[in-house]
Coordinates of C-alpha atoms in Angstrom, one line a residue:
Chain A
M1 CA -5.5 -36.9 12.4
R2 CA -6.7 -34.0 10.2
I3 CA -5.9 -30.6 11.7
E4 CA -6.5 -27.0 10.7
V5 CA -4.1 -24.1 10.2
E6 CA -4.1 -22.9 13.8
Q7 CA -3.2 -26.4 15.1
A8 CA -0.5 -26.8 12.5
A9 CA 1.0 -23.4 13.4
E10 CA 0.9 -24.3 17.1
A11 CA 2.7 -27.6 16.4
L12 CA 5.4 -25.9 14.5
R13 CA 5.8 -23.2 17.1
Q14 CA 6.3 -25.9 19.8
A15 CA 8.6 -28.0 17.6
N16 CA 12.4 -28.2 17.8
D17 CA 15.1 -30.1 15.9
V18 CA 12.9 -30.1 12.8
L19 CA 13.5 -32.2 9.7
V20 CA 11.7 -31.0 6.6
L21 CA 11.1 -33.5 3.7
S22 CA 10.5 -32.8 0.0
H23 CA 9.3 -35.5 -2.4
K24 CA 11.7 -37.2 -4.8
S25 CA 12.3 -35.6 -8.2
P26 CA 11.6 -32.3 -6.4
D27 CA 9.7 -29.5 -8.2
G28 CA 9.2 -25.8 -7.4
D29 CA 6.3 -26.5 -5.0
T30 CA 7.8 -29.1 -2.7
L31 CA 11.1 -27.1 -2.7
G32 CA 9.5 -23.7 -2.2
S33 CA 7.4 -25.1 0.6
A34 CA 10.4 -26.7 2.3
A35 CA 12.7 -23.7 1.9
A36 CA 10.1 -21.4 3.3
L37 CA 9.5 -23.5 6.4
C38 CA 13.2 -24.1 7.0
T39 CA 14.0 -20.3 6.6
A40 CA 11.1 -19.3 8.9
L41 CA 11.8 -21.9 11.6
Q42 CA 15.5 -21.2 11.6
G43 CA 14.6 -17.5 11.9
M44 CA 12.7 -18.4 15.1
G45 CA 15.9 -19.8 16.5
K46 CA 15.1 -23.5 16.0
R47 CA 17.5 -26.2 14.6
V48 CA 16.2 -27.2 11.2
R49 CA 17.4 -29.3 8.3
F50 CA 16.1 -30.3 4.9
A51 CA 16.2 -33.7 3.2
C52 CA 15.3 -35.0 -0.2
S53 CA 16.1 -38.2 -2.1
D54 CA 17.2 -36.3 -5.2
P55 CA 19.4 -33.3 -5.8
V56 CA 18.0 -29.8 -5.9
A57 CA 18.3 -28.4 -9.5
P58 CA 20.5 -25.3 -9.8
K59 CA 17.4 -23.1 -10.7
Y60 CA 16.0 -23.8 -7.2
E61 CA 19.2 -23.3 -5.2
N62 CA 18.4 -19.7 -4.4
L63 CA 15.3 -20.8 -2.4
F64 CA 17.7 -22.2 0.2
A65 CA 20.0 -19.1 0.3
R66 CA 19.3 -18.4 4.0
V67 CA 19.0 -22.0 5.2
K68 CA 22.1 -22.9 7.3
P69 CA 23.2 -26.5 7.6
D70 CA 22.4 -28.0 11.0
V71 CA 23.3 -31.4 12.4
F72 CA 21.0 -33.1 14.9
D73 CA 18.7 -36.1 15.5
P74 CA 15.2 -34.9 14.4
K75 CA 12.5 -34.6 17.0
F76 CA 9.8 -33.4 14.7
I77 CA 9.4 -34.4 11.0
V78 CA 7.4 -32.4 8.5
A79 CA 6.6 -33.6 5.0
V80 CA 5.6 -30.9 2.4
D81 CA 3.7 -31.5 -0.9
I82 CA 4.1 -35.3 -0.5
A83 CA 0.8 -37.1 -1.3
D84 CA 2.1 -40.6 -0.5
T85 CA 5.1 -41.9 1.3
Q86 CA 6.1 -43.8 -1.9
L87 CA 7.2 -40.4 -3.1
L88 CA 9.8 -40.0 -0.4
G89 CA 12.4 -42.0 -2.4
K90 CA 15.4 -44.0 -1.2
E91 CA 17.2 -41.4 0.9
T92 CA 14.2 -40.5 3.1
E93 CA 11.9 -43.5 3.1
Q94 CA 13.4 -44.4 6.5
Y95 CA 11.1 -41.7 7.9
Q96 CA 7.9 -42.9 6.4
H97 CA 6.4 -44.2 9.7
C98 CA 7.4 -41.3 11.9
I99 CA 6.3 -38.1 10.1
D100 CA 4.6 -35.8 12.6
L101 CA 3.1 -33.3 10.2
A102 CA 2.1 -33.5 6.5
V103 CA 1.3 -30.2 4.7
D104 CA -0.2 -30.9 1.3
H105 CA -2.7 -29.8 -1.4
H106 CA -3.2 -33.0 -3.3
M107 CA -6.7 -34.3 -3.3
S108 CA -5.2 -37.8 -3.7
H109 CA -3.3 -37.4 -0.4
K110 CA -3.0 -40.7 1.5
E111 CA -2.9 -39.9 5.2
Y112 CA 0.4 -41.2 6.7
A113 CA 1.4 -38.5 9.2
K114 CA 0.4 -38.1 12.9
M115 CA -1.1 -34.7 11.9
T116 CA -2.3 -33.8 8.4
Y117 CA -3.0 -30.2 7.3
L118 CA -4.5 -30.7 3.8
D119 CA -6.2 -28.1 1.6
G120 CA -7.2 -29.6 -1.7
T121 CA -8.5 -26.2 -2.9
A122 CA -5.0 -24.6 -2.7
A123 CA -3.3 -24.1 -6.0
S124 CA 0.1 -25.1 -4.5
T125 CA 1.4 -26.3 -1.2
T126 CA 3.3 -23.0 -0.8
Q127 CA -0.1 -21.3 -0.8
I128 CA -0.9 -23.3 2.3
V129 CA 2.5 -22.6 3.8
Y130 CA 1.8 -18.9 3.3
E131 CA -1.3 -19.3 5.5
L132 CA 0.6 -21.3 8.0
L133 CA 3.4 -18.7 8.3
R134 CA 0.9 -16.0 8.8
A135 CA -0.9 -18.1 11.5
M136 CA 2.6 -18.5 13.1
G137 CA 3.1 -14.7 13.2
V138 CA 6.0 -14.9 10.8
F139 CA 6.8 -11.8 8.8
V140 CA 6.9 -12.7 5.1
D141 CA 9.9 -10.9 3.8
K142 CA 11.4 -11.0 0.2
Q143 CA 13.1 -14.3 0.6
L144 CA 10.1 -16.1 2.0
A145 CA 7.9 -14.4 -0.7
N146 CA 10.2 -15.8 -3.4
C147 CA 9.9 -19.3 -1.9
I148 CA 6.1 -19.1 -1.8
Y149 CA 5.8 -17.5 -5.2
T150 CA 8.0 -20.2 -6.8
G151 CA 5.7 -23.0 -5.8
L152 CA 2.6 -21.0 -6.7
C153 CA 3.8 -20.1 -10.2
T154 CA 5.3 -23.5 -11.1
D155 CA 2.2 -25.5 -9.9
T156 CA -0.2 -23.2 -11.9
G157 CA 1.9 -23.0 -15.1
C158 CA 2.3 -19.3 -14.3
F159 CA -1.4 -18.9 -13.5
R160 CA -2.5 -20.5 -16.7
Y161 CA -4.1 -23.7 -15.5
A162 CA -7.6 -24.3 -14.1
N163 CA -6.2 -24.6 -10.5
T164 CA -5.5 -20.9 -10.5
S165 CA -8.1 -19.6 -8.1
A166 CA -8.9 -16.1 -7.2
K167 CA -7.3 -16.8 -3.9
A168 CA -4.1 -18.0 -5.5
L169 CA -3.9 -14.7 -7.5
R170 CA -4.5 -12.6 -4.4
V171 CA -1.7 -14.5 -2.6
A172 CA 0.6 -13.8 -5.6
A173 CA -0.4 -10.1 -5.3
D174 CA 0.5 -10.1 -1.6
L175 CA 3.9 -11.7 -2.5
I176 CA 4.7 -9.1 -5.0
D177 CA 3.9 -6.4 -2.4
A178 CA 6.3 -8.3 -0.1
G179 CA 9.0 -7.9 -2.7
A180 CA 9.0 -11.2 -4.5
D181 CA 11.2 -11.1 -7.7
A182 CA 8.2 -12.5 -9.7
A183 CA 9.4 -11.5 -13.2
E184 CA 12.9 -12.9 -12.7
I185 CA 11.5 -16.2 -11.2
N186 CA 9.1 -16.5 -14.1
R187 CA 11.9 -15.9 -16.6
V188 CA 14.0 -18.7 -15.0
M189 CA 11.1 -21.1 -14.6
F190 CA 9.2 -20.5 -17.9
D191 CA 11.4 -18.7 -20.3
T192 CA 14.6 -20.7 -20.2
K193 CA 15.4 -23.7 -22.3
S194 CA 18.7 -25.7 -22.2
R195 CA 20.4 -26.2 -25.5
A196 CA 19.7 -29.9 -25.2
R197 CA 16.0 -29.1 -24.6
L198 CA 16.0 -26.9 -27.7
A199 CA 17.5 -29.8 -29.8
V200 CA 15.3 -32.6 -28.4
E201 CA 12.2 -30.4 -28.7
R202 CA 12.9 -29.7 -32.4
M203 CA 13.4 -33.4 -33.1
A204 CA 10.3 -34.4 -31.2
M205 CA 8.3 -31.7 -33.1
E206 CA 9.6 -33.2 -36.4
S207 CA 8.2 -36.6 -35.3
I208 CA 4.6 -35.5 -34.8
A209 CA 2.2 -37.4 -37.0
F210 CA -1.5 -36.7 -37.4
Y211 CA -4.4 -39.1 -37.5
E212 CA -8.2 -38.8 -37.5
N213 CA -8.3 -35.7 -39.7
G214 CA -5.9 -33.9 -37.4
R215 CA -7.9 -34.5 -34.2
F216 CA -5.3 -36.9 -32.8
D217 CA -1.5 -36.7 -33.0
V218 CA 1.4 -38.7 -31.8
M219 CA 4.9 -37.3 -30.9
E220 CA 8.0 -39.5 -30.3
I221 CA 10.9 -39.1 -27.9
T222 CA 13.4 -41.8 -28.7
E223 CA 16.6 -42.9 -27.0
E224 CA 18.4 -41.8 -30.2
M225 CA 16.9 -38.3 -29.9
M226 CA 18.0 -38.2 -26.2
A227 CA 21.6 -39.2 -27.2
A228 CA 21.8 -36.9 -30.2
S229 CA 20.7 -33.9 -28.2
G230 CA 22.4 -34.8 -25.0
A231 CA 19.1 -34.3 -23.2
Q232 CA 18.6 -35.6 -19.6
E233 CA 15.2 -36.5 -18.1
S234 CA 14.9 -32.9 -16.7
D235 CA 15.3 -31.5 -20.2
I236 CA 12.1 -33.2 -21.5
E237 CA 9.9 -32.1 -18.5
G238 CA 6.6 -30.8 -19.7
L239 CA 7.3 -31.7 -23.4
A240 CA 4.3 -34.0 -23.5
A241 CA 2.1 -30.9 -23.5
L242 CA 3.3 -29.9 -26.9
P243 CA 1.3 -32.1 -29.3
R244 CA -2.0 -31.2 -27.6
Q245 CA -1.3 -27.5 -28.3
V246 CA -1.6 -28.0 -32.1
E247 CA -4.8 -26.4 -33.4
G248 CA -7.5 -28.9 -34.1
V249 CA -6.0 -31.6 -31.9
L250 CA -8.5 -33.0 -29.3
I251 CA -6.3 -35.9 -28.1
A252 CA -2.5 -36.1 -28.2
A253 CA 0.0 -38.8 -27.3
T254 CA 3.7 -38.7 -26.6
M255 CA 5.6 -42.0 -26.9
R256 CA 8.8 -42.1 -24.8
E257 CA 11.0 -45.0 -25.7
R258 CA 12.0 -47.0 -22.6
K259 CA 15.5 -48.3 -22.1
E260 CA 14.0 -51.6 -21.0
G261 CA 11.9 -51.8 -24.2
G262 CA 8.4 -50.7 -25.1
Y263 CA 7.0 -47.1 -24.7
K264 CA 5.8 -45.0 -21.9
I265 CA 2.7 -43.2 -23.3
S266 CA 1.5 -39.8 -22.1
V267 CA -1.9 -38.8 -23.3
R268 CA -3.4 -35.3 -23.1
A269 CA -7.0 -34.3 -23.9
T270 CA -8.9 -31.1 -24.5
P271 CA -12.2 -30.9 -22.6
P272 CA -14.6 -32.7 -22.8
Y273 CA -12.5 -35.6 -24.1
D274 CA -10.9 -38.0 -21.6
A275 CA -7.3 -39.0 -21.7
S276 CA -7.8 -41.6 -19.0
A277 CA -10.3 -43.5 -21.1
I278 CA -7.6 -44.1 -23.7
C279 CA -5.0 -45.2 -21.2
A280 CA -7.4 -47.5 -19.4
R281 CA -7.5 -49.6 -22.6
F282 CA -3.8 -50.3 -22.0
G283 CA -4.0 -50.8 -18.3
G284 CA -3.0 -47.3 -17.4
G285 CA -4.9 -44.4 -15.8
G286 CA -4.8 -40.8 -14.7
H287 CA -7.1 -37.7 -15.1
K288 CA -9.4 -36.5 -17.9
G289 CA -6.8 -34.0 -19.0
A290 CA -3.6 -36.1 -18.6
A291 CA -3.1 -39.8 -18.3
G292 CA -0.4 -42.4 -18.9
C293 CA 0.2 -46.1 -19.7
V294 CA 2.9 -48.4 -21.0
I295 CA 2.7 -50.2 -24.3
D296 CA 5.1 -52.9 -25.3
G297 CA 6.1 -53.6 -28.8
E298 CA 7.9 -51.9 -31.8
K299 CA 7.4 -48.3 -32.6
E300 CA 5.0 -48.6 -35.6
A301 CA 2.9 -51.3 -33.9
V302 CA 2.5 -49.1 -30.8
R303 CA 1.5 -46.1 -32.9
E304 CA -1.0 -48.2 -34.7
Q305 CA -2.5 -49.5 -31.4
L306 CA -2.8 -45.9 -30.1
A307 CA -4.4 -44.6 -33.3
Q308 CA -6.9 -47.5 -33.3
A309 CA -7.8 -46.9 -29.6
V310 CA -8.3 -43.2 -30.1
G311 CA -10.3 -43.9 -33.3
A312 CA -12.6 -46.3 -31.4
Y313 CA -12.9 -43.7 -28.6
F314 CA -13.9 -41.0 -31.1
R315 CA -16.5 -43.3 -32.7
S316 CA -17.9 -43.9 -29.2
M317 CA -18.1 -40.1 -28.7
G318 CA -19.9 -39.7 -32.0
I319 CA -17.0 -38.1 -33.9
Chain B
M1 CA -6.7 17.4 -21.7
R2 CA -5.7 14.7 -19.2
I3 CA -8.6 13.5 -17.1
E4 CA -9.1 11.1 -14.2
V5 CA -11.4 8.0 -14.0
E6 CA -14.5 9.9 -12.6
Q7 CA -14.4 12.4 -15.5
A8 CA -13.9 9.6 -18.1
A9 CA -16.8 7.7 -16.5
E10 CA -19.0 10.8 -16.6
A11 CA -18.1 11.5 -20.2
L12 CA -19.2 8.0 -21.2
R13 CA -22.3 8.1 -19.2
Q14 CA -23.3 11.3 -21.1
A15 CA -22.2 10.0 -24.5
N16 CA -24.5 8.7 -27.2
D17 CA -23.9 7.2 -30.6
V18 CA -20.5 6.0 -29.6
L19 CA -17.8 4.7 -32.0
V20 CA -15.1 2.7 -30.3
L21 CA -11.8 2.3 -32.1
S22 CA -9.1 -0.4 -31.7
H23 CA -5.6 -0.1 -33.2
K24 CA -4.6 -1.9 -36.4
S25 CA -3.3 -5.5 -36.1
P26 CA -5.5 -5.7 -33.1
D27 CA -4.4 -7.7 -30.1
G28 CA -6.2 -9.1 -27.0
D29 CA -5.9 -5.8 -25.1
T30 CA -7.3 -3.4 -27.7
L31 CA -10.1 -5.8 -28.6
G32 CA -10.9 -6.8 -25.0
S33 CA -11.1 -3.1 -24.1
A34 CA -13.3 -2.2 -27.1
A35 CA -15.6 -5.2 -26.6
A36 CA -16.0 -4.5 -22.9
L37 CA -16.9 -0.8 -23.6
C38 CA -19.3 -1.7 -26.5
T39 CA -21.0 -4.4 -24.4
A40 CA -21.4 -2.1 -21.3
L41 CA -22.5 1.0 -23.2
Q42 CA -25.1 -1.0 -25.3
G43 CA -26.2 -2.5 -22.0
M44 CA -27.0 1.1 -20.9
G45 CA -29.2 1.5 -23.9
K46 CA -26.8 3.5 -26.0
R47 CA -26.1 3.1 -29.7
V48 CA -22.5 1.9 -30.1
R49 CA -20.4 0.5 -32.8
F50 CA -16.8 -0.8 -33.1
A51 CA -14.3 -0.2 -35.9
C52 CA -10.8 -1.5 -36.6
S53 CA -8.6 -1.3 -39.7
D54 CA -7.8 -5.0 -39.6
P55 CA -10.1 -8.1 -39.1
V56 CA -10.6 -9.6 -35.7
A57 CA -8.9 -13.0 -35.4
P58 CA -11.3 -15.9 -34.8
K59 CA -9.8 -16.5 -31.3
Y60 CA -11.1 -13.0 -30.3
E61 CA -14.6 -13.2 -31.8
N62 CA -16.2 -14.4 -28.6
L63 CA -15.4 -11.0 -27.0
F64 CA -18.0 -9.4 -29.2
A65 CA -20.7 -12.1 -28.6
R66 CA -23.1 -9.6 -27.1
V67 CA -22.3 -6.6 -29.2
K68 CA -25.1 -5.9 -31.7
P69 CA -24.4 -4.1 -35.0
D70 CA -25.6 -0.5 -35.0
V71 CA -25.7 2.0 -37.8
F72 CA -25.4 5.7 -37.0
D73 CA -23.2 8.8 -37.4
P74 CA -20.9 8.8 -34.4
K75 CA -21.3 11.7 -31.9
F76 CA -18.6 10.5 -29.5
I77 CA -15.5 8.7 -30.5
V78 CA -13.4 6.6 -28.0
A79 CA -9.9 5.1 -28.8
V80 CA -8.7 2.3 -26.6
D81 CA -5.1 1.1 -26.2
I82 CA -4.0 3.4 -29.1
A83 CA -0.7 5.2 -28.2
D84 CA -0.5 7.2 -31.4
T85 CA -3.0 7.9 -34.3
Q86 CA -0.5 6.3 -36.7
L87 CA -1.8 3.0 -35.2
L88 CA -5.3 3.6 -36.4
G89 CA -4.6 2.2 -39.9
K90 CA -6.3 2.9 -43.2
E91 CA -9.9 2.2 -42.3
T92 CA -10.1 4.5 -39.3
E93 CA -7.5 7.2 -39.8
Q94 CA -10.3 9.5 -41.0
Y95 CA -11.2 9.9 -37.3
Q96 CA -7.7 10.9 -36.1
H97 CA -8.6 14.5 -35.5
C98 CA -12.0 14.0 -33.8
I99 CA -11.4 11.5 -31.1
D100 CA -13.2 12.6 -27.9
L101 CA -11.7 10.2 -25.4
A102 CA -8.5 8.1 -25.4
V103 CA -8.1 5.3 -22.8
D104 CA -4.6 3.9 -22.7
H105 CA -1.8 2.5 -20.6
H106 CA 1.2 3.2 -22.9
M107 CA 3.8 5.4 -21.3
S108 CA 4.7 6.5 -24.9
H109 CA 1.1 7.8 -25.5
K110 CA 1.1 10.8 -27.8
E111 CA -1.9 12.9 -26.7
Y112 CA -4.3 13.3 -29.7
A113 CA -7.8 13.2 -28.1
K114 CA -9.9 15.9 -26.5
M115 CA -9.8 14.0 -23.3
T116 CA -7.1 11.4 -22.3
Y117 CA -7.4 9.0 -19.5
L118 CA -3.9 7.4 -19.2
D119 CA -2.5 5.2 -16.5
G120 CA 1.0 4.1 -17.4
T121 CA 1.1 1.8 -14.3
A122 CA -1.7 -0.4 -15.6
A123 CA -0.6 -3.8 -16.9
S124 CA -3.2 -3.5 -19.7
T125 CA -5.8 -1.1 -21.0
T126 CA -8.5 -3.5 -20.0
Q127 CA -7.3 -3.0 -16.4
I128 CA -8.1 0.7 -16.8
V129 CA -11.4 -0.1 -18.5
Y130 CA -12.3 -2.3 -15.4
E131 CA -11.8 0.8 -13.2
L132 CA -13.8 2.9 -15.6
L133 CA -16.8 0.4 -15.7
R134 CA -16.8 0.3 -11.9
A135 CA -16.8 4.1 -11.8
M136 CA -19.7 4.1 -14.2
G137 CA -21.6 1.8 -11.9
V138 CA -21.6 -1.1 -14.4
F139 CA -22.0 -4.6 -13.0
V140 CA -19.1 -6.7 -14.3
D141 CA -20.7 -9.9 -15.4
K142 CA -19.1 -13.0 -16.9
Q143 CA -18.9 -11.6 -20.4
L144 CA -17.4 -8.3 -19.3
A145 CA -15.0 -10.2 -17.1
N146 CA -13.9 -12.4 -20.0
C147 CA -13.2 -9.2 -22.1
I148 CA -11.1 -7.6 -19.3
Y149 CA -9.3 -10.8 -18.5
T150 CA -8.3 -11.4 -22.1
G151 CA -6.5 -8.0 -22.3
L152 CA -4.9 -8.5 -18.9
C153 CA -3.5 -12.0 -19.7
T154 CA -2.4 -11.3 -23.2
D155 CA -0.5 -8.1 -22.3
T156 CA 1.3 -9.7 -19.3
G157 CA 2.2 -13.0 -21.1
C158 CA -0.2 -14.6 -18.7
F159 CA 1.2 -12.8 -15.6
R160 CA 4.8 -13.6 -16.5
Y161 CA 6.3 -10.3 -17.5
A162 CA 7.5 -7.5 -15.3
N163 CA 4.4 -5.3 -15.9
T164 CA 2.4 -7.8 -13.8
S165 CA 1.7 -5.6 -10.7
A166 CA 0.0 -6.7 -7.5
K167 CA -2.9 -4.7 -8.7
A168 CA -3.1 -6.5 -12.0
L169 CA -3.2 -9.9 -10.1
R170 CA -5.9 -8.5 -7.8
V171 CA -8.0 -7.4 -10.7
A172 CA -7.6 -10.9 -12.3
A173 CA -8.8 -12.4 -9.0
D174 CA -11.9 -10.2 -9.1
L175 CA -12.5 -11.3 -12.7
I176 CA -12.4 -15.0 -11.7
D177 CA -14.8 -14.2 -8.9
A178 CA -17.0 -12.6 -11.5
G179 CA -17.0 -15.8 -13.5
A180 CA -14.3 -15.2 -16.1
D181 CA -13.4 -18.4 -18.1
A182 CA -9.7 -17.9 -17.2
A183 CA -8.4 -21.4 -17.9
E184 CA -10.2 -21.7 -21.2
I185 CA -9.0 -18.2 -22.3
N186 CA -5.4 -19.0 -21.3
R187 CA -5.6 -22.3 -23.3
V188 CA -6.7 -20.5 -26.4
M189 CA -4.3 -17.6 -26.1
F190 CA -1.2 -19.4 -24.8
D191 CA -1.6 -23.2 -25.4
T192 CA -2.6 -23.3 -29.0
K193 CA -0.3 -23.4 -32.1
S194 CA -1.5 -23.6 -35.7
R195 CA 0.1 -26.5 -37.7
A196 CA 1.9 -23.9 -39.8
R197 CA 3.3 -22.3 -36.6
L198 CA 4.5 -25.7 -35.5
A199 CA 6.3 -26.2 -38.8
V200 CA 7.8 -22.8 -39.1
E201 CA 8.9 -22.8 -35.4
R202 CA 10.7 -26.1 -36.0
M203 CA 12.5 -24.8 -39.1
A204 CA 13.4 -21.6 -37.3
M205 CA 14.7 -23.5 -34.3
E206 CA 16.9 -25.5 -36.7
S207 CA 18.4 -22.3 -38.0
I208 CA 19.6 -21.1 -34.6
A209 CA 23.4 -20.5 -34.6
F210 CA 25.5 -19.5 -31.6
Y211 CA 28.3 -17.0 -31.3
E212 CA 30.3 -15.5 -28.5
N213 CA 30.6 -18.8 -26.5
G214 CA 26.8 -19.2 -26.6
R215 CA 26.1 -15.8 -25.2
F216 CA 24.6 -14.5 -28.5
D217 CA 22.5 -16.5 -31.0
V218 CA 20.7 -15.7 -34.3
M219 CA 17.5 -17.3 -35.6
E220 CA 16.3 -17.0 -39.2
I221 CA 12.8 -16.8 -40.6
T222 CA 13.1 -17.0 -44.4
E223 CA 10.5 -16.6 -47.1
E224 CA 11.2 -20.2 -48.0
M225 CA 10.3 -21.3 -44.4
M226 CA 7.1 -19.2 -44.6
A227 CA 6.2 -20.8 -47.9
A228 CA 7.1 -24.4 -46.9
S229 CA 5.1 -24.2 -43.7
G230 CA 2.2 -22.2 -45.1
A231 CA 2.7 -19.7 -42.2
Q232 CA 1.1 -16.2 -42.2
E233 CA 2.4 -13.2 -40.3
S234 CA 0.1 -14.1 -37.4
D235 CA 1.7 -17.5 -37.2
I236 CA 5.1 -16.1 -36.4
E237 CA 3.9 -13.7 -33.7
G238 CA 6.1 -13.8 -30.6
L239 CA 8.5 -16.2 -32.3
A240 CA 11.4 -13.7 -31.8
A241 CA 11.3 -14.5 -28.1
L242 CA 12.5 -18.0 -28.7
P243 CA 16.3 -17.6 -29.2
R244 CA 16.6 -15.5 -26.1
Q245 CA 15.1 -18.4 -24.0
V246 CA 18.1 -20.6 -24.6
E247 CA 20.2 -21.1 -21.5
G248 CA 23.3 -19.0 -21.4
V249 CA 22.1 -16.5 -24.1
L250 CA 22.4 -12.9 -23.1
I251 CA 21.5 -11.3 -26.4
A252 CA 19.5 -12.9 -29.2
A253 CA 18.6 -11.8 -32.7
T254 CA 15.9 -13.0 -35.2
M255 CA 16.4 -12.2 -38.9
R256 CA 13.2 -12.0 -40.8
E257 CA 13.7 -12.0 -44.5
R258 CA 11.9 -9.1 -46.2
K259 CA 10.0 -9.6 -49.5
E260 CA 11.6 -6.3 -50.7
G261 CA 15.1 -7.5 -49.8
G262 CA 17.2 -7.3 -46.7
Y263 CA 16.3 -8.4 -43.2
K264 CA 14.1 -7.1 -40.4
I265 CA 16.1 -7.8 -37.2
S266 CA 14.4 -8.3 -33.8
V267 CA 16.9 -8.2 -30.9
R268 CA 16.1 -9.4 -27.4
A269 CA 18.3 -9.0 -24.3
T270 CA 18.4 -10.3 -20.8
P271 CA 18.9 -7.7 -18.1
P272 CA 21.2 -5.8 -17.7
Y273 CA 22.1 -6.0 -21.4
D274 CA 20.6 -3.6 -23.8
A275 CA 18.9 -4.7 -27.1
S276 CA 18.5 -1.1 -28.2
A277 CA 22.2 -0.4 -28.1
I278 CA 22.7 -3.1 -30.7
C279 CA 19.9 -1.8 -33.0
A280 CA 21.1 1.8 -32.7
R281 CA 24.2 0.8 -34.6
F282 CA 22.0 -0.1 -37.5
G283 CA 19.7 3.0 -37.3
G284 CA 17.0 1.2 -35.3
G285 CA 15.8 1.4 -31.7
G286 CA 13.4 0.2 -29.1
H287 CA 13.7 -0.7 -25.4
K288 CA 16.4 -2.4 -23.4
G289 CA 14.6 -5.8 -23.5
A290 CA 13.4 -5.7 -27.1
A291 CA 14.5 -3.6 -30.1
G292 CA 14.5 -3.7 -33.9
C293 CA 16.3 -2.5 -37.0
V294 CA 16.6 -3.3 -40.7
I295 CA 19.8 -4.5 -42.3
D296 CA 20.2 -4.7 -46.1
G297 CA 22.4 -7.4 -47.7
E298 CA 22.8 -11.1 -48.1
K299 CA 22.1 -13.5 -45.3
E300 CA 25.6 -14.4 -44.3
A301 CA 26.8 -10.8 -44.5
V302 CA 23.9 -9.7 -42.3
R303 CA 24.7 -12.4 -39.7
E304 CA 28.3 -11.4 -39.7
Q305 CA 27.5 -7.7 -39.1
L306 CA 25.2 -8.7 -36.2
A307 CA 27.8 -11.0 -34.7
Q308 CA 30.4 -8.2 -35.0
A309 CA 28.2 -5.6 -33.4
V310 CA 27.2 -7.8 -30.5
G311 CA 30.8 -8.8 -30.0
A312 CA 31.9 -5.2 -29.9
Y313 CA 29.0 -4.4 -27.5
F314 CA 30.1 -7.3 -25.2
R315 CA 33.7 -6.1 -25.2
S316 CA 32.4 -2.6 -24.2
M317 CA 30.5 -4.3 -21.4
G318 CA 33.7 -6.1 -20.3
I319 CA 32.6 -9.6 -21.4

């Protein structure tokens, strides 16, 4: 059942022994949303605990600074920023059929909860949680403001992407008024690279090759680069955006070598070009701006297939 | 004479044959401010022209899309985002003693104009120009919103830095409501690298060396790298921020080889450490977060002097 903010606020006010779930490979939005809810509900005297299939990265630990560990059998289960129960992961998939309330901003949300409070126009799920906390009469203090701000800035690329609405900016302004440590959060989220990231980024940059008069480029991330740099998966997050940033490039691909063989391909496109049109040729999909697919084969053959597909696409677009 | 927004608005309403000046090596804020004023004043039927000692980079040309060339002897001269007449440059320094109105947000502003409208709390000069246009009764349309947004996003690192006030975010929200192409402007300003930048950045990353258990690092930008990559000065803008982004680094230095010999040093520090304390040892200065100096000598000797100075500074800070 789809519900509105007042009903979601009422359900949370009534709830007790609340379990809050984040999606696997948790990011700033799912964690900021969960931490804000846990903090606010514990502040109302309720028993609350948090669960996620994957560990919380150190840079997000501060969000949970005021959440106390509680032990109980959950009576009310909330899922935040989870578009599909497949994103719960191994540790929490046991709850997939008994989620009471889902709070989410993904247009692609597959309704799985008894009650769903969805706002596809919100830049982040924390932006919705902010509305929810206000509807619940919760005072948004510095700690809550930091949780909400973290989701808002990470999901908008620090207010850079097209999902940055006027409303999102006004919420961010309210959060700064509430004491959010915005500049420090931005520094940690956007201006910090691990040494392994620095090394793998340099090697990946070196691998960039241009095709189609510089309108298409391909970057590689090989197992050898990962080993030589000591990079983990978390170190290469967002790296696929890099080749598209090069001046003159309309479509960019990143080839990530897979342990099981073949390559995971991430394609990025500048409007009006369509990354998903390229990936569809290889059985993949996604959005116009960002799409993905898997291509089996050796490195040079995979590159060649990509270059040919993009060339054919450009011809079809009159380039 | 220091004046307030109403007086500045009245002076501009009365003015005719207006010359608007930007500072040399113009950035998004001085150009966005000038373009907004020129566009608005021409829209009021006034003769207006723009002058700057250096060319306007292609990515900023759109700001002036609606500014028509006018020829006249100026009767009213406005300087925007210019903290000091030394920043006028060769082509416009002739006007240094006859500037009628200065509009600026730099705390370090050296009063040189007949009237000065200064707001040191504004994130950008365009934020002040926005207040000014509203006080003048100008309707802020899409083109004006793009000019104001450009200054606001470039001077705050897309709302990342500590100067991003709640007010700055609320102005940005108003501009999006007014139709500003925020996502496209952000893409051009923050998500575009020239191929030369890509190449010089990679070489510079490769040069990073760590000292003091990874708490201090030094990056080099040599004449050889500039030549090999084909990079111009504009291609290395902001590059000095990179070594400070590495996890664990508290102080970072970038050594830029000078054609005339020696190195221009840019130092960056994470709070509470003080970049200017390092540069002061070499006769330079700046702010706590960012400072500069020049050190003569050969590469290895300069590195060694920097490492020793930072080591001594760390010892004095109890590290």
